[in-house]
C-alpha atoms as a PDB file:
ATOM      1  CA  MET A   1      50.979  28.795  20.742  1.00  0.00           C
ATOM      2  CA  ALA A   2      52.037  29.548  17.559  1.00  0.00           C
ATOM      3  CA  ALA A   3      54.359  27.305  15.681  1.00  0.00           C
ATOM      4  CA  LYS A   4      57.002  28.015  13.212  1.00  0.00           C
ATOM      5  CA  PHE A   5      55.528  26.499   9.754  1.00  0.00           C
ATOM      6  CA  ARG A   6      58.271  25.047   6.869  1.00  0.00           C
ATOM      7  CA  ASN A   7      57.109  25.889   3.621  1.00  0.00           C
ATOM      8  CA  ILE A   8      54.268  23.381   2.840  1.00  0.00           C
ATOM      9  CA  LEU A   9      54.084  24.722  -0.922  1.00  0.00           C
ATOM     10  CA  LYS A  10      56.225  24.866  -3.664  1.00  0.00           C
ATOM     11  CA  PRO A  11      57.909  28.208  -5.040  1.00  0.00           C
ATOM     12  CA  TRP A  12      55.614  29.006  -7.802  1.00  0.00           C
ATOM     13  CA  GLU A  13      58.512  28.513 -10.409  1.00  0.00           C
ATOM     14  CA  GLU A  14      58.993  24.892  -8.946  1.00  0.00           C
ATOM     15  CA  LEU A  15      55.546  23.631  -9.622  1.00  0.00           C
ATOM     16  CA  THR A  16      55.477  20.532 -11.861  1.00  0.00           C
ATOM     17  CA  PHE A  17      52.126  18.612 -13.302  1.00  0.00           C
ATOM     18  CA  ILE A  18      52.107  16.604  -9.785  1.00  0.00           C
ATOM     19  CA  ASP A  19      51.738  19.137  -7.744  1.00  0.00           C
ATOM     20  CA  ASP A  20      47.523  19.823  -7.271  1.00  0.00           C
ATOM     21  CA  TYR A  21      47.111  23.705  -7.636  1.00  0.00           C
ATOM     22  CA  MET A  22      49.150  23.621 -11.143  1.00  0.00           C
ATOM     23  CA  PHE A  23      47.173  20.396 -12.176  1.00  0.00           C
ATOM     24  CA  LYS A  24      44.171  21.871 -10.988  1.00  0.00           C
ATOM     25  CA  LEU A  25      44.739  25.623 -12.849  1.00  0.00           C
ATOM     26  CA  VAL A  26      46.021  24.059 -16.278  1.00  0.00           C
ATOM     27  CA  LEU A  27      43.801  21.402 -17.189  1.00  0.00           C
ATOM     28  CA  ARG A  28      40.621  23.982 -16.597  1.00  0.00           C
ATOM     29  CA  LYS A  29      41.898  26.995 -18.465  1.00  0.00           C
ATOM     30  CA  HIS A  30      42.667  24.543 -21.069  1.00  0.00           C
ATOM     31  CA  PRO A  31      39.429  22.236 -21.355  1.00  0.00           C
ATOM     32  CA  LYS A  32      40.860  21.062 -24.641  1.00  0.00           C
ATOM     33  CA  LEU A  33      44.279  19.755 -22.749  1.00  0.00           C
ATOM     34  CA  CYS A  34      41.772  17.920 -19.694  1.00  0.00           C
ATOM     35  CA  GLN A  35      39.768  16.378 -22.806  1.00  0.00           C
ATOM     36  CA  ARG A  36      42.668  14.999 -24.651  1.00  0.00           C
ATOM     37  CA  LEU A  37      43.797  13.670 -21.100  1.00  0.00           C
ATOM     38  CA  LEU A  38      40.941  11.783 -20.767  1.00  0.00           C
ATOM     39  CA  GLU A  39      41.152  10.364 -23.884  1.00  0.00           C
ATOM     40  CA  THR A  40      45.115   9.184 -23.860  1.00  0.00           C
ATOM     41  CA  ILE A  41      43.842   7.383 -20.240  1.00  0.00           C
ATOM     42  CA  LEU A  42      40.379   5.436 -21.926  1.00  0.00           C
ATOM     43  CA  GLN A  43      41.738   5.646 -24.847  1.00  0.00           C
ATOM     44  CA  ILE A  44      38.517   6.788 -26.735  1.00  0.00           C
ATOM     45  CA  GLU A  45      37.415   9.699 -28.616  1.00  0.00           C
ATOM     46  CA  ILE A  46      35.043  12.259 -26.769  1.00  0.00           C
ATOM     47  CA  ARG A  47      33.014  14.201 -28.364  1.00  0.00           C
ATOM     48  CA  LYS A  48      32.776  16.816 -26.035  1.00  0.00           C
ATOM     49  CA  ILE A  49      33.192  17.957 -22.222  1.00  0.00           C
ATOM     50  CA  VAL A  50      31.646  19.934 -19.507  1.00  0.00           C
ATOM     51  CA  PHE A  51      32.941  21.528 -16.837  1.00  0.00           C
ATOM     52  CA  LEU A  52      30.407  21.076 -14.153  1.00  0.00           C
ATOM     53  CA  GLU A  53      32.147  23.078 -11.661  1.00  0.00           C
ATOM     54  CA  ALA A  54      35.296  24.365 -10.876  1.00  0.00           C
ATOM     55  CA  GLU A  55      36.545  22.067  -7.662  1.00  0.00           C
ATOM     56  CA  GLN A  56      32.579  21.117  -7.305  1.00  0.00           C
ATOM     57  CA  THR A  57      32.691  20.544  -3.289  1.00  0.00           C
ATOM     58  CA  ILE A  58      29.890  17.866  -2.313  1.00  0.00           C
ATOM     59  CA  GLU A  59      28.300  17.749   0.757  1.00  0.00           C
ATOM     60  CA  PRO A  60      25.651  15.281   0.249  1.00  0.00           C
ATOM     61  CA  LYS A  61      24.641  15.495   4.502  1.00  0.00           C
ATOM     62  CA  TYR A  62      24.623  17.980   6.271  1.00  0.00           C
ATOM     63  CA  ASP A  63      27.657  16.881   9.183  1.00  0.00           C
ATOM     64  CA  SER A  64      29.778  14.580   6.398  1.00  0.00           C
ATOM     65  CA  HIS A  65      33.279  14.920   5.516  1.00  0.00           C
ATOM     66  CA  GLY A  66      32.549  16.893   1.333  1.00  0.00           C
ATOM     67  CA  ILE A  67      35.133  16.429  -0.914  1.00  0.00           C
ATOM     68  CA  ARG A  68      36.622  18.772  -3.285  1.00  0.00           C
ATOM     69  CA  LEU A  69      36.633  17.357  -6.790  1.00  0.00           C
ATOM     70  CA  ASP A  70      39.948  18.745  -8.485  1.00  0.00           C
ATOM     71  CA  ILE A  71      38.351  18.141 -12.060  1.00  0.00           C
ATOM     72  CA  TYR A  72      34.681  16.430 -12.454  1.00  0.00           C
ATOM     73  CA  VAL A  73      33.454  16.510 -15.744  1.00  0.00           C
ATOM     74  CA  ALA A  74      31.044  15.138 -17.951  1.00  0.00           C
ATOM     75  CA  ASP A  75      30.302  14.419 -21.701  1.00  0.00           C
ATOM     76  CA  ASP A  76      27.602  14.119 -24.193  1.00  0.00           C
ATOM     77  CA  GLN A  77      26.989  10.405 -23.426  1.00  0.00           C
ATOM     78  CA  ASN A  78      25.828  11.059 -19.647  1.00  0.00           C
ATOM     79  CA  THR A  79      28.661  10.133 -18.435  1.00  0.00           C
ATOM     80  CA  VAL A  80      30.441  11.230 -15.992  1.00  0.00           C
ATOM     81  CA  TYR A  81      34.427  11.768 -14.921  1.00  0.00           C
ATOM     82  CA  ASN A  82      36.889  12.708 -11.519  1.00  0.00           C
ATOM     83  CA  VAL A  83      40.276  12.543 -12.092  1.00  0.00           C
ATOM     84  CA  GLU A  84      42.634  13.714  -9.194  1.00  0.00           C
ATOM     85  CA  MET A  85      45.830  14.402  -8.338  1.00  0.00           C
ATOM     86  CA  GLN A  86      46.211  12.008  -5.391  1.00  0.00           C
ATOM     87  CA  VAL A  87      49.362  14.272  -4.339  1.00  0.00           C
ATOM     88  CA  ARG A  88      50.159  11.876  -0.314  1.00  0.00           C
ATOM     89  CA  PRO A  89      51.299   8.983  -0.522  1.00  0.00           C
ATOM     90  CA  TYR A  90      48.546   6.825   1.036  1.00  0.00           C
ATOM     91  CA  THR A  91      48.456   3.888   1.912  1.00  0.00           C
ATOM     92  CA  ASP A  92      47.000   0.602  -0.500  1.00  0.00           C
ATOM     93  CA  LEU A  93      43.757   1.011   2.733  1.00  0.00           C
ATOM     94  CA  LEU A  94      43.131   4.623   2.625  1.00  0.00           C
ATOM     95  CA  LEU A  95      43.448   5.180  -1.102  1.00  0.00           C
ATOM     96  CA  ALA A  96      41.206   2.628  -2.233  1.00  0.00           C
ATOM     97  CA  LYS A  97      38.174   3.440   0.552  1.00  0.00           C
ATOM     98  CA  ARG A  98      39.475   7.624  -0.454  1.00  0.00           C
ATOM     99  CA  MET A  99      38.224   5.890  -4.186  1.00  0.00           C
ATOM    100  CA  ARG A 100      34.812   4.277  -2.403  1.00  0.00           C
ATOM    101  CA  TYR A 101      33.502   7.732  -0.498  1.00  0.00           C
ATOM    102  CA  TYR A 102      33.904   9.748  -3.795  1.00  0.00           C
ATOM    103  CA  GLN A 103      31.655   6.995  -5.968  1.00  0.00           C
ATOM    104  CA  SER A 104      29.417   7.334  -3.809  1.00  0.00           C
ATOM    105  CA  THR A 105      29.254  10.886  -2.839  1.00  0.00           C
ATOM    106  CA  ILE A 106      28.757  11.999  -6.923  1.00  0.00           C
ATOM    107  CA  ASP A 107      26.159   8.830  -7.506  1.00  0.00           C
ATOM    108  CA  ILE A 108      24.256  11.217  -4.454  1.00  0.00           C
ATOM    109  CA  ASP A 109      24.670  14.639  -6.286  1.00  0.00           C
ATOM    110  CA  ASP A 110      25.082  13.669  -9.437  1.00  0.00           C
ATOM    111  CA  LEU A 111      20.403  11.867  -9.129  1.00  0.00           C
ATOM    112  CA  LYS A 112      18.195  14.266  -7.945  1.00  0.00           C
ATOM    113  CA  PRO A 113      15.161  14.017  -5.831  1.00  0.00           C
ATOM    114  CA  GLY A 114      12.489  12.201  -7.884  1.00  0.00           C
ATOM    115  CA  GLU A 115      14.982  10.449 -10.370  1.00  0.00           C
ATOM    116  CA  GLY A 116      14.504   6.669 -10.919  1.00  0.00           C
ATOM    117  CA  TYR A 117      18.281   5.248 -10.184  1.00  0.00           C
ATOM    118  CA  ASP A 118      18.738   4.509 -13.686  1.00  0.00           C
ATOM    119  CA  LYS A 119      19.309   8.552 -14.178  1.00  0.00           C
ATOM    120  CA  LEU A 120      23.094   8.172 -12.648  1.00  0.00           C
ATOM    121  CA  PRO A 121      25.425   8.352 -15.540  1.00  0.00           C
ATOM    122  CA  LYS A 122      28.022   5.805 -16.378  1.00  0.00           C
ATOM    123  CA  SER A 123      31.065   7.208 -13.650  1.00  0.00           C
ATOM    124  CA  PHE A 124      35.037   7.015 -14.373  1.00  0.00           C
ATOM    125  CA  ILE A 125      36.850   7.898 -10.976  1.00  0.00           C
ATOM    126  CA  ILE A 126      40.572   8.267 -12.081  1.00  0.00           C
ATOM    127  CA  PHE A 127      43.417   8.905  -9.665  1.00  0.00           C
ATOM    128  CA  LEU A 128      46.916   9.220 -10.510  1.00  0.00           C
ATOM    129  CA  CYS A 129      49.324   8.844  -7.897  1.00  0.00           C
ATOM    130  CA  PRO A 130      53.379   9.667  -8.361  1.00  0.00           C
ATOM    131  CA  PHE A 131      53.382   6.909  -5.762  1.00  0.00           C
ATOM    132  CA  ASP A 132      53.346   3.965  -5.525  1.00  0.00           C
ATOM    133  CA  PHE A 133      50.206   1.166  -5.106  1.00  0.00           C
ATOM    134  CA  MET A 134      49.821  -2.452  -4.335  1.00  0.00           C
ATOM    135  CA  GLY A 135      53.123  -2.839  -3.892  1.00  0.00           C
ATOM    136  CA  GLY A 136      54.458  -1.101  -6.833  1.00  0.00           C
ATOM    137  CA  LYS A 137      53.414  -4.449  -9.898  1.00  0.00           C
ATOM    138  CA  ARG A 138      51.678  -2.616 -11.775  1.00  0.00           C
ATOM    139  CA  CYS A 139      51.515   1.469 -13.292  1.00  0.00           C
ATOM    140  CA  PHE A 140      47.181   1.472 -14.732  1.00  0.00           C
ATOM    141  CA  TYR A 141      45.153  -0.508 -12.389  1.00  0.00           C
ATOM    142  CA  ILE A 142      41.355  -0.608 -13.601  1.00  0.00           C
ATOM    143  CA  PHE A 143      38.944  -1.557 -11.038  1.00  0.00           C
ATOM    144  CA  ARG A 144      35.450  -2.639 -11.771  1.00  0.00           C
ATOM    145  CA  THR A 145      33.180  -5.329  -9.906  1.00  0.00           C
ATOM    146  CA  TYR A 146      32.518  -8.771 -11.215  1.00  0.00           C
ATOM    147  CA  CYS A 147      31.316 -11.937  -9.141  1.00  0.00           C
ATOM    148  CA  GLN A 148      33.280 -13.968  -6.914  1.00  0.00           C
ATOM    149  CA  GLN A 149      31.423 -17.263  -8.093  1.00  0.00           C
ATOM    150  CA  ASP A 150      32.555 -16.456 -11.908  1.00  0.00           C
ATOM    151  CA  LYS A 151      34.674 -13.880 -12.588  1.00  0.00           C
ATOM    152  CA  ASP A 152      33.524 -13.443 -16.423  1.00  0.00           C
ATOM    153  CA  LEU A 153      30.109 -12.044 -14.485  1.00  0.00           C
ATOM    154  CA  LEU A 154      30.477  -8.219 -15.029  1.00  0.00           C
ATOM    155  CA  PHE A 155      28.244  -5.955 -12.109  1.00  0.00           C
ATOM    156  CA  PRO A 156      26.296  -3.740 -14.354  1.00  0.00           C
ATOM    157  CA  ASP A 157      26.946  -0.255 -12.360  1.00  0.00           C
ATOM    158  CA  GLU A 158      28.856   1.664 -15.485  1.00  0.00           C
ATOM    159  CA  ALA A 159      31.008   2.426 -12.350  1.00  0.00           C
ATOM    160  CA  THR A 160      34.975   2.144 -13.435  1.00  0.00           C
ATOM    161  CA  LYS A 161      37.964   3.310 -11.362  1.00  0.00           C
ATOM    162  CA  ILE A 162      41.099   3.751 -12.568  1.00  0.00           C
ATOM    163  CA  ILE A 163      44.598   4.698 -11.001  1.00  0.00           C
ATOM    164  CA  ILE A 164      48.136   5.564 -12.540  1.00  0.00           C
ATOM    165  CA  SER A 165      50.614   4.677 -10.449  1.00  0.00           C
ATOM    166  CA  SER A 166      53.538   6.629 -11.929  1.00  0.00           C
ATOM    167  CA  THR A 167      56.369   5.245  -9.724  1.00  0.00           C
ATOM    168  CA  GLY A 168      54.873   1.308 -10.378  1.00  0.00           C
ATOM    169  CA  ASN A 169      56.251  -1.306 -12.817  1.00  0.00           C
ATOM    170  CA  ILE A 170      55.243  -1.272 -16.702  1.00  0.00           C
ATOM    171  CA  THR A 171      53.811  -4.199 -18.237  1.00  0.00           C
ATOM    172  CA  GLU A 172      53.129  -5.370 -20.968  1.00  0.00           C
ATOM    173  CA  ASP A 173      49.271  -4.513 -20.984  1.00  0.00           C
ATOM    174  CA  THR A 174      49.877  -1.037 -20.383  1.00  0.00           C
ATOM    175  CA  PRO A 175      48.404   1.541 -22.955  1.00  0.00           C
ATOM    176  CA  ARG A 176      51.827   2.727 -25.116  1.00  0.00           C
ATOM    177  CA  ALA A 177      50.416   5.362 -25.211  1.00  0.00           C
ATOM    178  CA  LEU A 178      50.438   5.793 -21.355  1.00  0.00           C
ATOM    179  CA  ILE A 179      54.342   6.157 -21.193  1.00  0.00           C
ATOM    180  CA  PRO A 180      54.945   9.083 -21.537  1.00  0.00           C
ATOM    181  CA  LEU A 181      53.019  10.754 -18.742  1.00  0.00           C
ATOM    182  CA  ILE A 182      53.719   8.432 -16.760  1.00  0.00           C
ATOM    183  CA  ASN A 183      57.765   9.055 -17.002  1.00  0.00           C
ATOM    184  CA  TYR A 184      56.218  12.908 -17.087  1.00  0.00           C
ATOM    185  CA  MET A 185      54.885  12.535 -13.470  1.00  0.00           C
ATOM    186  CA  ASN A 186      58.132  11.119 -12.201  1.00  0.00           C
ATOM    187  CA  GLY A 187      60.078  13.933 -13.050  1.00  0.00           C
ATOM    188  CA  LYS A 188      61.334  13.179 -16.908  1.00  0.00           C
ATOM    189  CA  ALA A 189      61.398  15.431 -20.332  1.00  0.00           C
ATOM    190  CA  ALA A 190      58.222  16.050 -21.549  1.00  0.00           C
ATOM    191  CA  GLU A 191      57.404  13.638 -24.441  1.00  0.00           C
ATOM    192  CA  GLY A 192      54.708  12.837 -26.637  1.00  0.00           C
ATOM    193  CA  GLU A 193      52.509  15.143 -28.670  1.00  0.00           C
ATOM    194  CA  LEU A 194      49.943  15.871 -25.240  1.00  0.00           C
ATOM    195  CA  VAL A 195      52.192  15.406 -22.875  1.00  0.00           C
ATOM    196  CA  MET A 196      54.643  17.975 -24.912  1.00  0.00           C
ATOM    197  CA  ASP A 197      51.673  20.203 -24.603  1.00  0.00           C
ATOM    198  CA  ILE A 198      50.775  19.949 -21.125  1.00  0.00           C
ATOM    199  CA  ASP A 199      54.336  20.970 -20.662  1.00  0.00           C
ATOM    200  CA  SER A 200      53.864  24.038 -22.704  1.00  0.00           C
ATOM    201  CA  ALA A 201      50.464  24.648 -21.049  1.00  0.00           C
ATOM    202  CA  ILE A 202      52.324  24.677 -17.640  1.00  0.00           C
ATOM    203  CA  ASN A 203      55.727  26.647 -19.168  1.00  0.00           C
ATOM    204  CA  THR A 204      53.522  29.652 -20.393  1.00  0.00           C
ATOM    205  CA  GLU A 205      50.884  29.862 -17.181  1.00  0.00           C
ATOM    206  CA  LYS A 206      53.955  30.447 -14.918  1.00  0.00           C
ATOM    207  CA  THR A 207      54.998  33.740 -16.901  1.00  0.00           C
ATOM    208  CA  ILE A 208      51.588  34.718 -16.190  1.00  0.00           C
ATOM    209  CA  GLU A 209      51.833  37.252 -13.293  1.00  0.00           C
ATOM    210  CA  ILE A 210      47.957  37.107 -11.916  1.00  0.00           C
ATOM    211  CA  GLU A 211      48.072  32.873 -12.166  1.00  0.00           C
ATOM    212  CA  ARG A 212      51.434  33.841  -9.899  1.00  0.00           C
ATOM    213  CA  ARG A 213      49.934  36.610  -7.182  1.00  0.00           C
ATOM    214  CA  LYS A 214      47.232  33.625  -7.277  1.00  0.00           C
ATOM    215  CA  TYR A 215      49.259  30.996  -6.501  1.00  0.00           C
ATOM    216  CA  MET A 216      50.548  33.739  -2.890  1.00  0.00           C
ATOM    217  CA  THR A 217      47.082  34.618  -1.939  1.00  0.00           C
ATOM    218  CA  TYR A 218      46.581  31.224  -1.743  1.00  0.00           C
ATOM    219  CA  GLU A 219      49.564  30.269  -0.355  1.00  0.00           C
ATOM    220  CA  MET A 220      49.267  32.148   3.217  1.00  0.00           C
ATOM    221  CA  LYS A 221      45.261  31.194   2.831  1.00  0.00           C
ATOM    222  CA  MET A 222      46.684  27.757   3.308  1.00  0.00           C
ATOM    223  CA  ARG A 223      49.882  29.513   6.187  1.00  0.00           C
ATOM    224  CA  GLU A 224      46.775  30.922   8.527  1.00  0.00           C
ATOM    225  CA  PHE A 225      44.179  28.176   7.836  1.00  0.00           C
ATOM    226  CA  ARG A 226      46.728  25.178   9.121  1.00  0.00           C
ATOM    227  CA  GLN A 227      48.048  28.037  12.145  1.00  0.00           C
ATOM    228  CA  GLU A 228      44.732  28.428  12.920  1.00  0.00           C
ATOM    229  CA  GLY A 229      44.013  24.609  13.127  1.00  0.00           C
ATOM    230  CA  TYR A 230      47.627  23.762  15.039  1.00  0.00           C
ATOM    231  CA  ASP A 231      47.043  26.119  17.659  1.00  0.00           C
ATOM    232  CA  ASP A 232      43.809  25.465  18.440  1.00  0.00           C
ATOM    233  CA  GLY A 233      43.764  21.384  17.287  1.00  0.00           C
ATOM    234  CA  PHE A 234      47.286  20.931  18.744  1.00  0.00           C
ATOM    235  CA  GLU A 235      47.063  22.546  22.339  1.00  0.00           C
ATOM    236  CA  ALA A 236      43.134  21.149  23.517  1.00  0.00           C
ATOM    237  CA  GLY A 237      45.179  17.417  21.907  1.00  0.00           C
ATOM    238  CA  PHE A 238      47.398  17.372  23.967  1.00  0.00           C
ATOM    239  CA  GLU A 239      45.855  19.139  27.032  1.00  0.00           C
ATOM    240  CA  ASN A 240      43.401  15.586  26.897  1.00  0.00           C
ATOM    241  CA  GLY A 241      46.062  13.495  26.349  1.00  0.00           C
ATOM    242  CA  PHE A 242      47.560  14.577  29.087  1.00  0.00           C
ATOM    243  CA  GLU A 243      44.591  14.730  31.537  1.00  0.00           C
ATOM    244  CA  ASN A 244      44.077  11.625  30.371  1.00  0.00           C
ATOM    245  CA  GLY A 245      46.948  10.080  30.757  1.00  0.00           C
ATOM    246  CA  GLU A 246      47.243   8.409  27.075  1.00  0.00           C
ATOM    247  CA  SER A 247      50.612   9.632  25.274  1.00  0.00           C
ATOM    248  CA  THR A 248      50.117   7.161  22.626  1.00  0.00           C
ATOM    249  CA  GLY A 249      47.702   9.560  21.248  1.00  0.00           C
ATOM    250  CA  ARG A 250      49.835  12.793  21.533  1.00  0.00           C
ATOM    251  CA  ILE A 251      52.687  10.526  20.283  1.00  0.00           C
ATOM    252  CA  GLN A 252      50.700   9.545  16.894  1.00  0.00           C
ATOM    253  CA  SER A 253      48.688  13.362  16.267  1.00  0.00           C
ATOM    254  CA  ALA A 254      52.505  14.532  16.869  1.00  0.00           C
ATOM    255  CA  ARG A 255      53.508  12.368  13.486  1.00  0.00           C
ATOM    256  CA  ASP A 256      50.145  12.450  11.435  1.00  0.00           C
ATOM    257  CA  PHE A 257      51.628  16.886  11.387  1.00  0.00           C
ATOM    258  CA  ILE A 258      55.086  15.267  10.854  1.00  0.00           C
ATOM    259  CA  ALA A 259      53.301  13.050   8.074  1.00  0.00           C
ATOM    260  CA  SER A 260      51.324  15.864   6.692  1.00  0.00           C
ATOM    261  CA  GLY A 261      53.711  18.710   6.373  1.00  0.00           C
ATOM    262  CA  ILE A 262      52.469  21.067   9.163  1.00  0.00           C
ATOM    263  CA  LEU A 263      55.338  20.312  11.396  1.00  0.00           C
ATOM    264  CA  SER A 264      58.558  19.411  11.028  1.00  0.00           C
ATOM    265  CA  PHE A 265      60.313  16.815  13.980  1.00  0.00           C
ATOM    266  CA  ASP A 266      62.431  19.888  15.299  1.00  0.00           C
ATOM    267  CA  ASP A 267      59.084  21.992  15.197  1.00  0.00           C
ATOM    268  CA  ILE A 268      57.454  19.315  18.039  1.00  0.00           C
ATOM    269  CA  LYS A 269      60.692  18.787  20.107  1.00  0.00           C
ATOM    270  CA  ALA A 270      61.044  22.385  19.855  1.00  0.00           C
ATOM    271  CA  THR A 271      57.618  22.476  21.912  1.00  0.00           C
ATOM    272  CA  GLY A 272      59.134  20.928  25.046  1.00  0.00           C
ATOM    273  CA  LYS A 273      56.035  18.876  25.577  1.00  0.00           C
ATOM    274  CA  TYR A 274      57.260  15.914  24.908  1.00  0.00           C
ATOM    275  CA  THR A 275      59.208  13.860  27.150  1.00  0.00           C
ATOM    276  CA  ASP A 276      62.622  11.980  25.253  1.00  0.00           C
ATOM    277  CA  GLU A 277      60.704   8.676  25.665  1.00  0.00           C
ATOM    278  CA  GLU A 278      57.965   9.936  23.866  1.00  0.00           C
ATOM    279  CA  LEU A 279      60.593  11.959  21.564  1.00  0.00           C
ATOM    280  CA  ALA A 280      62.560   8.871  20.379  1.00  0.00           C
ATOM    281  CA  ALA A 281      58.767   7.472  19.724  1.00  0.00           C
ATOM    282  CA  ILE A 282      57.522   9.956  17.324  1.00  0.00           C
ATOM    283  CA  ARG A 283      61.265   9.220  15.195  1.00  0.00           C
ATOM    284  CA  GLN A 284      60.477   5.693  14.730  1.00  0.00           C
END
């Protein structure tokens, strides 16, 4: 069955910093902006960064979930940095476990065969999230591992995880230099030197015809990929669920398609393969 897909990507002219495609494009083409962004978030000075690989795919085992990194860089102090724009509003648990998986796979990738664990670099994983985390109590979270019996004891694994939730509350300990970035993620006008430079770079990229064409090609590939996945997966899932009488599973599958932006409720309804009761449950 061929499904009619909604536009799953924004028009080129409407892309902003929080759109994954533009986020990666600007920071990769402008390494100095990437370095300044890291310095602003971490409140440190970095002498130099090197991109380890553009949108590197890390697959430590043939049967594992590969991860595709947005920004993956290293400095000259044996430290690696992974920065991700998390567009989909994950639950707190899923976001945390996603970050945990990124950490483990990056560690495996960084440690070469025969090397000792002492060769593992210091690491920072940073998620930029234009949605609430932990109930929106804060906009800036730094996570490290401490002893449960003695919170003054830091576990010395040299792994730090940072979440910037732009819709969370700005607290007294929020770094002042981060506020323009947080506001920018929320759609407000660019302020502050770094954010204004990022905004200028985005506007410049939008005037480059070859970049616009690359984006159009990317959009077409995404449509083809999702169409193929829908035709194969949705039909197989429906038939399997129907044969086993698992209406609940089919309902959840439909909800997942809607949540991911692949199909709308009307698209699901138009298949004619759901009862009125199931459609009502999908819409809840």
